Coordinates of C-alpha atoms in Angstrom, one line a residue:
Chain P
M27 CA -27.4 -20.5 4.2
A28 CA -29.4 -23.7 3.5
S29 CA -33.2 -23.1 2.8
I30 CA -36.2 -25.5 3.6
N31 CA -39.0 -25.9 1.1
Y32 CA -41.6 -27.6 3.2
A33 CA -44.3 -27.6 0.2
T34 CA -41.7 -29.6 -1.6
R35 CA -40.1 -31.3 1.1
E36 CA -36.7 -30.1 -0.1
I37 CA -33.4 -28.6 1.9
N38 CA -31.2 -26.8 -0.6
C39 CA -27.7 -26.3 0.1
K40 CA -25.1 -24.3 -1.5
L41 CA -21.5 -25.4 -1.9
V42 CA -18.7 -23.4 -3.5
Y43 CA -15.3 -24.3 -4.9
Y44 CA -12.9 -21.8 -4.4
G45 CA -9.4 -21.4 -5.4
P46 CA -6.8 -19.6 -7.6
G47 CA -7.1 -19.3 -11.3
M48 CA -6.4 -22.6 -13.4
C49 CA -6.7 -24.9 -10.3
G50 CA -9.2 -27.2 -11.3
K51 CA -12.3 -26.0 -9.8
T52 CA -14.6 -26.4 -13.0
T53 CA -12.8 -29.7 -13.8
N54 CA -14.0 -31.0 -10.3
L55 CA -17.7 -29.9 -11.5
Q56 CA -17.2 -31.6 -15.3
H57 CA -16.2 -34.6 -13.2
V58 CA -19.2 -35.0 -10.7
Y59 CA -21.3 -34.2 -13.8
K60 CA -19.8 -36.8 -16.0
D61 CA -20.0 -39.7 -13.1
L62 CA -23.3 -38.8 -11.6
T63 CA -26.3 -40.4 -13.3
S64 CA -29.0 -37.8 -14.7
N65 CA -31.4 -38.7 -12.2
L66 CA -29.1 -37.4 -9.6
R67 CA -28.2 -34.2 -11.2
G68 CA -29.5 -31.5 -13.4
E69 CA -27.6 -29.8 -16.3
M70 CA -24.2 -27.9 -15.8
V71 CA -24.2 -24.4 -16.8
S72 CA -21.2 -22.4 -17.3
L73 CA -20.2 -18.9 -18.6
A74 CA -16.7 -19.2 -19.8
T75 CA -14.1 -17.3 -21.9
P76 CA -13.2 -19.0 -25.0
G77 CA -10.0 -20.1 -23.4
E78 CA -12.0 -22.1 -21.0
R79 CA -11.4 -19.5 -18.2
T80 CA -14.5 -19.1 -15.8
L81 CA -15.8 -15.7 -16.3
Y82 CA -18.7 -15.7 -14.0
F83 CA -19.3 -19.2 -12.5
D84 CA -20.2 -22.8 -13.2
F85 CA -23.2 -24.2 -11.7
L86 CA -24.4 -27.9 -11.2
P87 CA -27.4 -29.1 -8.9
V88 CA -27.0 -32.5 -7.5
E89 CA -29.5 -34.5 -5.3
L90 CA -27.5 -36.8 -3.2
A91 CA -29.4 -37.3 0.1
E92 CA -32.4 -37.4 2.1
I93 CA -32.7 -35.9 5.9
N94 CA -35.9 -37.1 7.9
G95 CA -37.9 -37.2 4.6
F96 CA -36.4 -34.1 3.1
K97 CA -34.5 -34.4 -0.2
V98 CA -31.2 -32.6 0.2
K99 CA -30.3 -30.7 -3.0
F100 CA -26.9 -29.2 -3.3
S101 CA -26.1 -26.6 -5.7
L102 CA -22.5 -26.8 -6.8
Y103 CA -20.9 -23.4 -7.7
T104 CA -17.2 -22.3 -8.8
V105 CA -15.8 -18.9 -8.7
P106 CA -13.8 -17.4 -11.4
G107 CA -10.1 -17.8 -10.1
Q108 CA -8.7 -14.8 -11.6
V109 CA -7.7 -11.8 -9.5
L110 CA -9.6 -9.6 -11.4
Y111 CA -13.2 -11.0 -10.7
N112 CA -13.1 -10.5 -6.9
A113 CA -16.7 -8.9 -7.1
T114 CA -17.9 -12.1 -8.7
R115 CA -16.2 -14.3 -6.2
K116 CA -17.8 -12.5 -3.7
L117 CA -21.2 -12.7 -5.1
V118 CA -21.1 -16.4 -5.5
L119 CA -19.8 -17.2 -2.1
R120 CA -22.9 -15.2 -0.5
G121 CA -25.0 -17.8 1.3
A122 CA -22.7 -20.7 1.0
D123 CA -23.3 -23.8 3.3
G124 CA -20.0 -25.3 2.3
I125 CA -16.7 -24.3 0.7
V126 CA -14.1 -26.6 -1.0
F127 CA -10.9 -24.7 -1.4
V128 CA -9.2 -26.2 -4.3
A129 CA -5.3 -25.6 -4.1
D130 CA -2.9 -26.0 -6.9
S131 CA 0.1 -28.3 -5.9
Q132 CA 2.7 -26.9 -8.1
W133 CA 5.4 -25.5 -6.5
D134 CA 5.3 -22.1 -8.6
L135 CA 1.8 -21.7 -7.5
M136 CA 2.0 -21.7 -3.5
Q137 CA 1.8 -18.0 -3.3
E138 CA -1.4 -17.9 -5.5
N139 CA -2.8 -20.3 -3.4
V140 CA -2.2 -18.6 0.2
E141 CA -3.4 -15.3 -1.6
S142 CA -6.7 -17.0 -2.8
L143 CA -7.1 -18.5 0.6
D144 CA -6.8 -14.9 2.3
N145 CA -9.2 -13.8 -0.4
L146 CA -11.6 -16.4 0.8
Q147 CA -11.5 -15.2 4.2
E148 CA -11.5 -11.7 3.2
N149 CA -14.8 -12.0 1.1
L150 CA -16.3 -14.1 3.8
S151 CA -15.6 -11.3 6.4
G152 CA -17.7 -9.2 3.9
Y153 CA -20.5 -11.4 5.0
N154 CA -19.8 -11.4 8.6
V155 CA -18.6 -15.3 8.3
K156 CA -15.6 -16.9 9.1
L157 CA -14.0 -20.1 8.0
D158 CA -14.7 -21.3 11.5
D159 CA -18.3 -21.0 11.1
L160 CA -18.9 -23.2 7.9
P161 CA -17.9 -26.4 6.6
Y162 CA -14.8 -26.2 4.3
L163 CA -12.4 -28.7 2.9
L164 CA -9.1 -28.6 1.4
Q165 CA -8.5 -30.2 -1.9
Y166 CA -5.0 -30.4 -3.0
N167 CA -5.1 -30.9 -6.8
K168 CA -2.9 -31.9 -9.8
R169 CA -0.8 -34.2 -7.4
D170 CA -0.1 -36.3 -10.7
L171 CA 2.2 -33.4 -12.0
P172 CA 5.8 -34.0 -11.5
D173 CA 6.5 -30.7 -10.0
V174 CA 4.3 -30.4 -7.0
A175 CA 4.9 -29.5 -3.3
P176 CA 4.4 -32.0 -0.3
V177 CA 1.4 -32.5 1.3
W178 CA 2.9 -31.6 4.7
Y179 CA 4.2 -28.3 3.6
M180 CA 0.9 -27.3 1.8
D181 CA -0.7 -28.0 5.3
S182 CA 1.7 -25.8 6.7
L183 CA 0.8 -23.1 4.1
L184 CA -2.9 -23.5 3.9
N185 CA -4.0 -25.6 6.7
S186 CA -3.7 -24.0 9.8
M187 CA -7.4 -25.1 11.1
G188 CA -6.5 -28.6 10.4
V189 CA -9.6 -29.3 8.3
P190 CA -9.5 -32.3 6.1
A191 CA -7.2 -32.0 3.2
I192 CA -7.6 -34.4 0.2
E193 CA -5.2 -35.1 -2.2
A194 CA -6.6 -35.1 -6.1
V195 CA -6.1 -35.5 -9.6
A196 CA -9.4 -33.8 -11.0
T197 CA -8.7 -34.5 -14.7
T198 CA -9.0 -38.3 -14.0
G199 CA -11.6 -37.9 -11.1
D200 CA -9.2 -39.2 -8.3
G201 CA -10.1 -37.5 -5.1
V202 CA -13.1 -35.6 -6.7
F203 CA -16.0 -37.4 -5.1
K204 CA -14.1 -38.1 -2.1
T205 CA -14.0 -34.2 -1.6
L206 CA -17.6 -33.6 -2.4
Y207 CA -19.0 -36.4 -0.3
L208 CA -16.8 -35.3 2.7
L209 CA -18.0 -31.9 2.5
C210 CA -21.7 -33.2 2.0
R211 CA -21.0 -35.3 5.5
Y212 CA -20.0 -32.1 7.2
V213 CA -23.0 -30.0 5.9
I214 CA -25.4 -32.8 6.7
R215 CA -24.1 -32.9 10.1
G216 CA -24.5 -29.4 10.5
L217 CA -28.0 -29.4 9.3
V218 CA -29.0 -32.2 11.5
H219 CA -27.6 -30.7 14.5
R220 CA -29.5 -27.5 13.9
F221 CA -32.6 -29.5 13.3
E222 CA -32.2 -31.1 16.8
S223 CA -31.2 -27.8 18.4
G224 CA -34.1 -26.2 16.9
T225 CA -32.1 -23.3 15.4
F226 CA -33.1 -23.9 11.9
Chain W
M23 CA -5.0 -4.6 -27.1
A24 CA -6.3 -2.6 -29.8
D25 CA -7.5 -4.6 -32.7
K26 CA -9.5 -3.8 -35.9
T27 CA -13.0 -4.9 -35.5
P28 CA -15.9 -4.6 -37.9
R29 CA -18.1 -1.3 -37.4
T30 CA -21.1 -3.3 -36.4
E31 CA -19.5 -4.5 -33.1
Q32 CA -18.4 -1.0 -32.1
E33 CA -19.6 1.3 -29.4
S34 CA -21.0 4.6 -30.3
V35 CA -17.8 7.1 -30.5
F36 CA -20.2 10.0 -30.7
G37 CA -23.5 10.2 -29.2
L38 CA -25.8 12.3 -27.5
S39 CA -23.6 13.3 -24.7
Q40 CA -20.9 14.3 -26.9
G41 CA -23.2 16.6 -28.9
I42 CA -24.6 18.1 -25.8
I43 CA -20.8 18.8 -24.7
L44 CA -20.0 20.4 -28.3
A45 CA -23.2 22.5 -28.2
T46 CA -21.9 23.7 -24.7
I47 CA -18.5 24.8 -26.1
F48 CA -20.4 26.8 -28.5
I49 CA -22.7 28.4 -26.3
L50 CA -19.6 29.2 -23.8
G51 CA -17.6 30.4 -26.5
A52 CA -20.4 32.5 -27.9
L53 CA -21.2 34.1 -24.3
I54 CA -17.5 35.1 -24.0
A55 CA -17.2 36.4 -27.3
S56 CA -20.3 38.7 -26.6
Q57 CA -18.9 39.6 -23.3
L58 CA -15.5 41.0 -25.0
Q59 CA -17.9 43.7 -26.6
R60 CA -18.3 45.3 -23.1
S61 CA -16.6 48.6 -22.5
V62 CA -13.8 48.7 -19.9
G63 CA -12.6 52.5 -19.2
G64 CA -14.3 53.9 -22.3
N65 CA -12.3 51.2 -24.4
N66 CA -14.1 48.3 -26.1
L67 CA -12.5 45.1 -24.3
A68 CA -11.9 43.3 -27.7
W69 CA -10.2 46.1 -29.3
M70 CA -8.2 46.6 -26.1
I71 CA -6.9 43.0 -26.4
S72 CA -6.3 43.1 -30.2
R73 CA -4.2 46.5 -29.9
T74 CA -1.4 44.8 -27.5
L75 CA -0.3 43.2 -30.7
P76 CA -1.5 45.5 -33.8
Y77 CA -2.3 43.3 -36.8
D78 CA -1.0 45.8 -39.3
K79 CA 2.0 46.7 -37.7
T80 CA 3.3 43.4 -36.9
P81 CA 4.8 41.2 -39.9
H82 CA 3.3 38.1 -40.6
L83 CA 0.9 37.8 -37.5
G84 CA -1.9 36.3 -39.7
T85 CA 0.2 33.5 -41.3
A86 CA 1.8 32.7 -38.0
L87 CA -1.7 32.5 -36.3
W88 CA -2.9 30.0 -39.3
L89 CA 0.3 27.7 -38.8
T90 CA -0.2 27.8 -34.9
E91 CA -3.6 26.7 -35.4
I92 CA -3.0 23.8 -37.9
A93 CA -0.1 22.7 -35.8
L94 CA -2.0 22.7 -32.8
Y95 CA -4.8 21.0 -34.2
G96 CA -2.5 18.5 -35.6
L97 CA -0.4 17.9 -32.5
L98 CA -3.7 17.6 -30.0
T99 CA -5.2 14.9 -32.6
Y100 CA -1.9 13.1 -32.8
I101 CA -1.5 13.1 -28.8
I102 CA -4.8 11.7 -28.5
S103 CA -4.9 9.3 -31.4
R104 CA -1.2 8.3 -31.8
R105 CA -2.0 8.0 -35.6
L106 CA -0.7 10.2 -38.5
W107 CA -3.6 9.8 -40.4
V108 CA -6.1 10.7 -37.7
A109 CA -3.7 13.7 -37.1
A110 CA -4.2 14.8 -40.6
T111 CA -7.7 14.5 -40.5
G112 CA -7.7 16.3 -37.1
I113 CA -6.3 19.4 -38.7
V114 CA -9.1 19.3 -41.4
L115 CA -11.6 18.8 -38.5
G116 CA -10.2 21.8 -36.5
V117 CA -10.1 24.2 -39.5
I118 CA -14.1 23.2 -39.9
F119 CA -14.8 23.8 -36.4
R120 CA -12.5 26.9 -36.2
L121 CA -14.6 28.5 -39.1
V122 CA -17.9 27.4 -37.7
A123 CA -17.2 29.3 -34.4
S124 CA -15.8 32.0 -36.6
F125 CA -19.2 32.4 -38.2
L126 CA -21.1 32.3 -35.1
I127 CA -19.0 35.0 -33.3
V128 CA -19.5 37.2 -36.4
M129 CA -23.2 36.8 -36.2
L130 CA -23.2 37.8 -32.6
V131 CA -20.7 40.8 -32.7
S132 CA -21.6 42.5 -36.4
H133 CA -24.4 44.0 -35.0
A134 CA -22.4 45.3 -32.1
L135 CA -19.8 46.5 -34.2
N136 CA -22.1 48.3 -36.7
R137 CA -20.7 46.4 -39.9
T138 CA -21.9 44.0 -42.5
F139 CA -21.3 40.3 -42.0
G140 CA -18.6 40.2 -44.4
Q141 CA -16.7 43.1 -42.9
T142 CA -17.3 41.7 -39.3
F143 CA -15.6 38.5 -40.6
Q144 CA -12.5 40.4 -42.3
L145 CA -11.9 42.4 -39.4
I146 CA -11.9 39.1 -37.0
E147 CA -9.6 37.8 -39.4
G148 CA -7.3 40.6 -39.2
K149 CA -7.3 43.7 -37.1
L150 CA -9.7 42.2 -34.2
W151 CA -7.6 39.0 -34.0
V152 CA -9.0 38.3 -30.4
Y153 CA -12.1 36.7 -31.6
R154 CA -9.8 34.7 -34.0
V155 CA -8.0 33.1 -31.1
M156 CA -11.7 32.7 -29.1
A157 CA -12.7 30.7 -32.2
M158 CA -9.4 28.5 -32.3
L159 CA -9.8 27.9 -28.3
M160 CA -13.5 26.6 -29.3
A161 CA -12.0 24.2 -31.8
L162 CA -9.4 22.8 -29.7
S163 CA -12.0 22.4 -27.1
A164 CA -14.3 20.4 -29.4
I165 CA -11.2 18.1 -30.4
L166 CA -10.3 17.8 -26.8
F167 CA -13.5 16.9 -25.3
P168 CA -16.5 15.6 -27.4
L169 CA -14.3 14.3 -30.2
C170 CA -11.6 12.8 -28.0
Q171 CA -13.1 9.2 -28.1
M172 CA -13.8 9.3 -31.7
L173 CA -10.3 10.4 -32.6
K174 CA -8.8 8.1 -29.9
T175 CA -10.4 5.1 -31.5
G176 CA -9.6 6.5 -35.2
Y177 CA -13.2 7.1 -35.9
G178 CA -14.2 3.8 -34.5
L179 CA -11.9 1.5 -36.5
Y180 CA -9.8 0.7 -33.5
V181 CA -11.7 -0.5 -30.7
E182 CA -10.7 -2.9 -27.6
K183 CA -12.0 -6.3 -28.0
K184 CA -14.1 -7.6 -25.1
P185 CA -14.4 -11.2 -23.9
K186 CA -17.3 -12.8 -25.8
A187 CA -19.4 -15.5 -24.2
K188 CA -19.8 -18.7 -26.1
P189 CA -22.6 -18.2 -28.8
K190 CA -24.8 -21.0 -27.8
A191 CA -27.1 -21.4 -24.7
A192 CA -27.6 -24.4 -22.8
P193 CA -31.1 -25.5 -23.5
N194 CA -32.0 -26.2 -20.0
A195 CA -30.3 -22.9 -18.4
G196 CA -33.7 -21.6 -17.5
A197 CA -33.5 -18.1 -16.7
F198 CA -29.8 -18.0 -17.3
A199 CA -28.5 -17.9 -20.7
F200 CA -25.2 -19.6 -20.1
A201 CA -23.4 -21.7 -22.7
A202 CA -22.9 -25.5 -22.3
K203 CA -19.6 -26.4 -20.9
Q204 CA -17.3 -28.5 -23.2
A205 CA -16.3 -32.2 -22.2
P206 CA -13.7 -32.1 -19.8
K207 CA -10.1 -32.3 -21.0
Q208 CA -8.1 -34.9 -20.2
E209 CA -4.7 -33.2 -19.9
Y210 CA -4.1 -29.7 -18.4
Q211 CA -3.2 -27.3 -20.4
I212 CA -1.6 -24.5 -18.3
K213 CA -0.4 -21.3 -20.4
R214 CA 0.7 -19.5 -17.4
P215 CA 3.7 -17.2 -17.6
K216 CA 6.3 -18.0 -15.0
P217 CA 6.4 -15.3 -12.0
Q218 CA 9.0 -12.7 -13.5
S219 CA 12.1 -11.7 -11.2
A220 CA 12.2 -8.3 -10.1
S221 CA 15.9 -8.4 -10.9
S222 CA 15.4 -9.3 -14.7
G223 CA 14.7 -5.6 -15.7
G224 CA 17.9 -4.0 -15.4
D225 CA 18.9 -1.6 -12.6
H226 CA 16.0 -2.9 -10.7
F227 CA 17.3 -4.4 -7.3
L228 CA 15.0 -7.3 -6.0
T229 CA 13.6 -5.9 -2.7
P230 CA 11.5 -7.9 -0.2
P231 CA 7.7 -7.1 -0.2
E232 CA 6.1 -5.0 2.4
G233 CA 5.6 -6.5 6.0
F234 CA 9.4 -7.5 6.0
T235 CA 11.7 -7.1 8.9
Q236 CA 15.7 -7.3 8.8
P237 CA 17.3 -10.6 9.2
K238 CA 18.5 -11.9 12.5
P239 CA 19.7 -15.5 13.3
A240 CA 16.7 -17.7 14.3
D241 CA 17.0 -20.7 16.5
L242 CA 17.1 -22.9 13.6
E243 CA 20.0 -25.0 13.3
G244 CA 21.5 -26.5 9.9
I245 CA 22.4 -25.5 6.4
V246 CA 21.0 -25.7 3.3
N247 CA 22.4 -26.1 -0.4
I248 CA 20.6 -24.1 -3.0
P249 CA 21.5 -24.0 -6.8
V250 CA 23.3 -21.2 -8.0
K251 CA 20.7 -20.5 -10.5
V252 CA 18.5 -19.1 -7.8
I253 CA 20.9 -16.5 -6.7
Y254 CA 21.3 -15.4 -10.3
D255 CA 17.7 -14.8 -10.6
S256 CA 18.1 -12.1 -7.9
I257 CA 21.5 -10.9 -8.2
P258 CA 22.4 -11.4 -12.1
E259 CA 26.0 -10.1 -11.3
A260 CA 26.5 -13.3 -9.4
I261 CA 27.5 -15.0 -12.4
N262 CA 30.9 -13.5 -12.2
V263 CA 31.3 -14.7 -8.8
F264 CA 30.0 -18.6 -8.7
E265 CA 30.8 -21.4 -10.8
A266 CA 27.9 -22.6 -13.0
N267 CA 26.1 -25.7 -11.2
Q268 CA 27.7 -24.9 -7.7
Q269 CA 25.8 -25.5 -4.8
I270 CA 25.4 -22.4 -2.5
R271 CA 25.4 -23.2 1.3
I272 CA 23.1 -20.9 3.6
R273 CA 22.3 -21.0 7.3
L274 CA 19.1 -21.9 7.9
G275 CA 19.3 -19.2 10.9
Y276 CA 19.8 -16.6 8.3
F277 CA 16.7 -17.1 6.5
V278 CA 13.9 -14.5 6.8
T279 CA 10.7 -16.5 6.3
Q280 CA 7.8 -15.2 4.5
W281 CA 5.4 -18.2 4.7
K282 CA 2.8 -16.4 3.4
R283 CA 4.4 -16.1 -0.1
A284 CA 6.0 -19.4 0.3
T285 CA 9.4 -17.8 0.1
V286 CA 12.4 -16.7 2.2
W287 CA 14.9 -14.1 2.0
V288 CA 18.7 -13.7 2.7
T289 CA 21.2 -11.0 1.8
W290 CA 24.4 -11.5 -0.2
Q291 CA 26.7 -11.5 2.7
Q292 CA 24.8 -14.7 4.1
V293 CA 25.4 -16.8 1.3
F294 CA 28.5 -18.8 0.5
P295 CA 29.7 -21.3 -1.8
E296 CA 30.1 -25.1 -1.1
G297 CA 33.0 -25.9 1.0
A298 CA 33.4 -22.6 2.9
D299 CA 32.4 -22.5 6.6
N300 CA 32.0 -18.7 6.8
P301 CA 29.4 -16.7 5.2
N302 CA 31.9 -13.5 5.2
L303 CA 34.2 -15.1 2.8
R304 CA 36.9 -13.2 1.6
M305 CA 35.8 -13.6 -2.1
L306 CA 32.3 -12.1 -1.2
A307 CA 33.6 -9.5 1.0
G308 CA 36.2 -8.5 -1.6
A309 CA 36.3 -5.0 -3.2
E310 CA 34.9 -6.6 -6.5
T311 CA 31.6 -7.7 -4.6
S312 CA 31.3 -5.5 -1.5
H313 CA 28.5 -3.5 -3.1
L314 CA 26.6 -6.6 -3.4
R315 CA 26.8 -7.3 0.4
D316 CA 23.2 -5.9 1.1
R317 CA 21.5 -6.9 -2.1
W318 CA 18.5 -9.3 -1.3
I319 CA 18.0 -12.9 -2.9
R320 CA 14.7 -14.5 -2.9
I321 CA 14.6 -18.1 -2.5
P322 CA 11.5 -19.9 -3.5
A323 CA 10.2 -22.7 -1.0
R324 CA 10.9 -25.5 -3.6
H325 CA 14.7 -25.1 -2.8
F326 CA 14.7 -25.5 0.9
V327 CA 11.6 -27.0 2.0
V328 CA 12.8 -30.6 1.7
Q329 CA 16.2 -29.9 3.4
V330 CA 14.5 -28.1 6.2
P331 CA 13.3 -30.2 9.5
R332 CA 9.5 -30.8 9.0
A333 CA 9.1 -30.0 12.5
H334 CA 10.0 -26.3 11.6
F335 CA 6.7 -26.5 9.2
N336 CA 4.3 -27.6 12.1
V337 CA 1.5 -25.4 12.9
E338 CA -0.8 -25.5 15.8
K339 CA -4.0 -26.5 14.5
K340 CA -7.2 -24.7 15.7
Y341 CA -9.8 -27.1 14.8
P342 CA -13.1 -25.2 13.6
R343 CA -16.5 -25.6 15.7
W344 CA -18.2 -27.4 12.8
M345 CA -15.4 -30.4 12.8
R346 CA -16.2 -30.8 16.6
L347 CA -19.8 -31.8 16.1
A348 CA -20.6 -35.3 16.7
E349 CA -21.4 -37.5 13.9
V350 CA -25.0 -38.2 12.9
P351 CA -26.4 -41.4 11.0
Q352 CA -27.8 -39.4 8.1
E353 CA -24.2 -38.6 6.8
Q354 CA -23.5 -42.3 6.4
Q355 CA -25.5 -41.7 3.2
F356 CA -22.2 -40.6 1.8
S357 CA -19.6 -43.5 1.4
L358 CA -16.4 -42.2 0.8
E359 CA -15.3 -45.4 -0.7
T360 CA -18.1 -45.7 -3.3
P361 CA -19.5 -43.2 -5.2
I362 CA -23.5 -42.9 -5.3
S363 CA -22.9 -42.6 -9.1
S364 CA -23.3 -45.4 -11.9

């Protein structure tokens, strides 16, 4: 859940990139890191295996907005996608204010996408949170590959809630910022409504 | 995967806990050995047991016991380590532990037998063989429990490799000592093995996963064409029935969908080659293929999705609460067209 530091006039939000292994979560963060100017972002830290697989999580702090004189800092996290690391995924998910579910568009990986989305819901339910409760978006990644499923089919598999789904090619950066900014919009919208209703 | 790694990276294979277990085995053995000196019905328990197979009247009992011991030490070590050279050292270790156990027993029972140390040792190695068996059991227990890990890893020479973190920590990682991420790669490097077909392994027939119901015709009109390769993947024997590159027709109504797995299933009797109009074609119902009638065929989504009316995939959207909140001016800071960045 977002936290407010009145002394420094900062609001800290946590955004988590979730999805199956090798779907491009880390690549999303790398692109954000690469394209944002250094005054808007901190250092990206990562714990990865020698094969460039995320072992624990990637972390990138960014400062992108201001609400009523408060700076809004977003901490971007990725989770390890491999089935083995569920405990880590659950831990990283704790206190998330928004989630990007990165789906791999390749035909052969549809089942992995569905299983990962189920896993996301299961891990959230461990914190008594539903996907209905916090902003989350779908990103259909790797759209540049030749063997990808059509968007409408991926929607039927993964998007029963009708949330925004963005087509992306994380390696080139297509759709990366669109995904991030759209999620930030929904997170900000939620924050402002909570401010106004006095529930913050 | 077991790999040879330098000794410096290995975990301890014999530590305090193993030492405690070893000591416990010897203490327990000594306690049992002293209990065997108890008198039962006027007879010494150890002598009673040993006389069931008199040493001096049973030819080659001593040799048989030694051979049994050596075989057991070697066999047990081989089962644990799966390496012959470790098994050979296991024999040596076993004999050493066995002799140590024997000396311990001799020390405990020589006074009770009213004999010297040497006489008691000779007695234990001969007529009073029950103690010898005790010592052997202690040696076997030592191999099986405290020494097990040491033998399993070939005295620490074979240990499993653990995933290693990158060596250098990012300078600004603060409390975390995480490694700096490398620059993003411009190309995907996917080295993921293709999902294996359950039918590929000999006699194992492909069966639908759990939560599966028997097929019944659905309200879905139309026929889809499936490459024959899909059938082969599930039923390799089909190679004798269909021609290569043939398109196989399946009525949509027979699909048993598993959307959660992006898959549908049909049985053999519901597939029929291009041009045929009846799924129960004579060829398929014939004697040579009748045994295939109830075999399952798994059809990945890619082979049928584009042939099925798109309306079939429409799902009723249940928009979440947070999407129904009214827009606020503050969110306009995020322009979806032009990034804030450079």
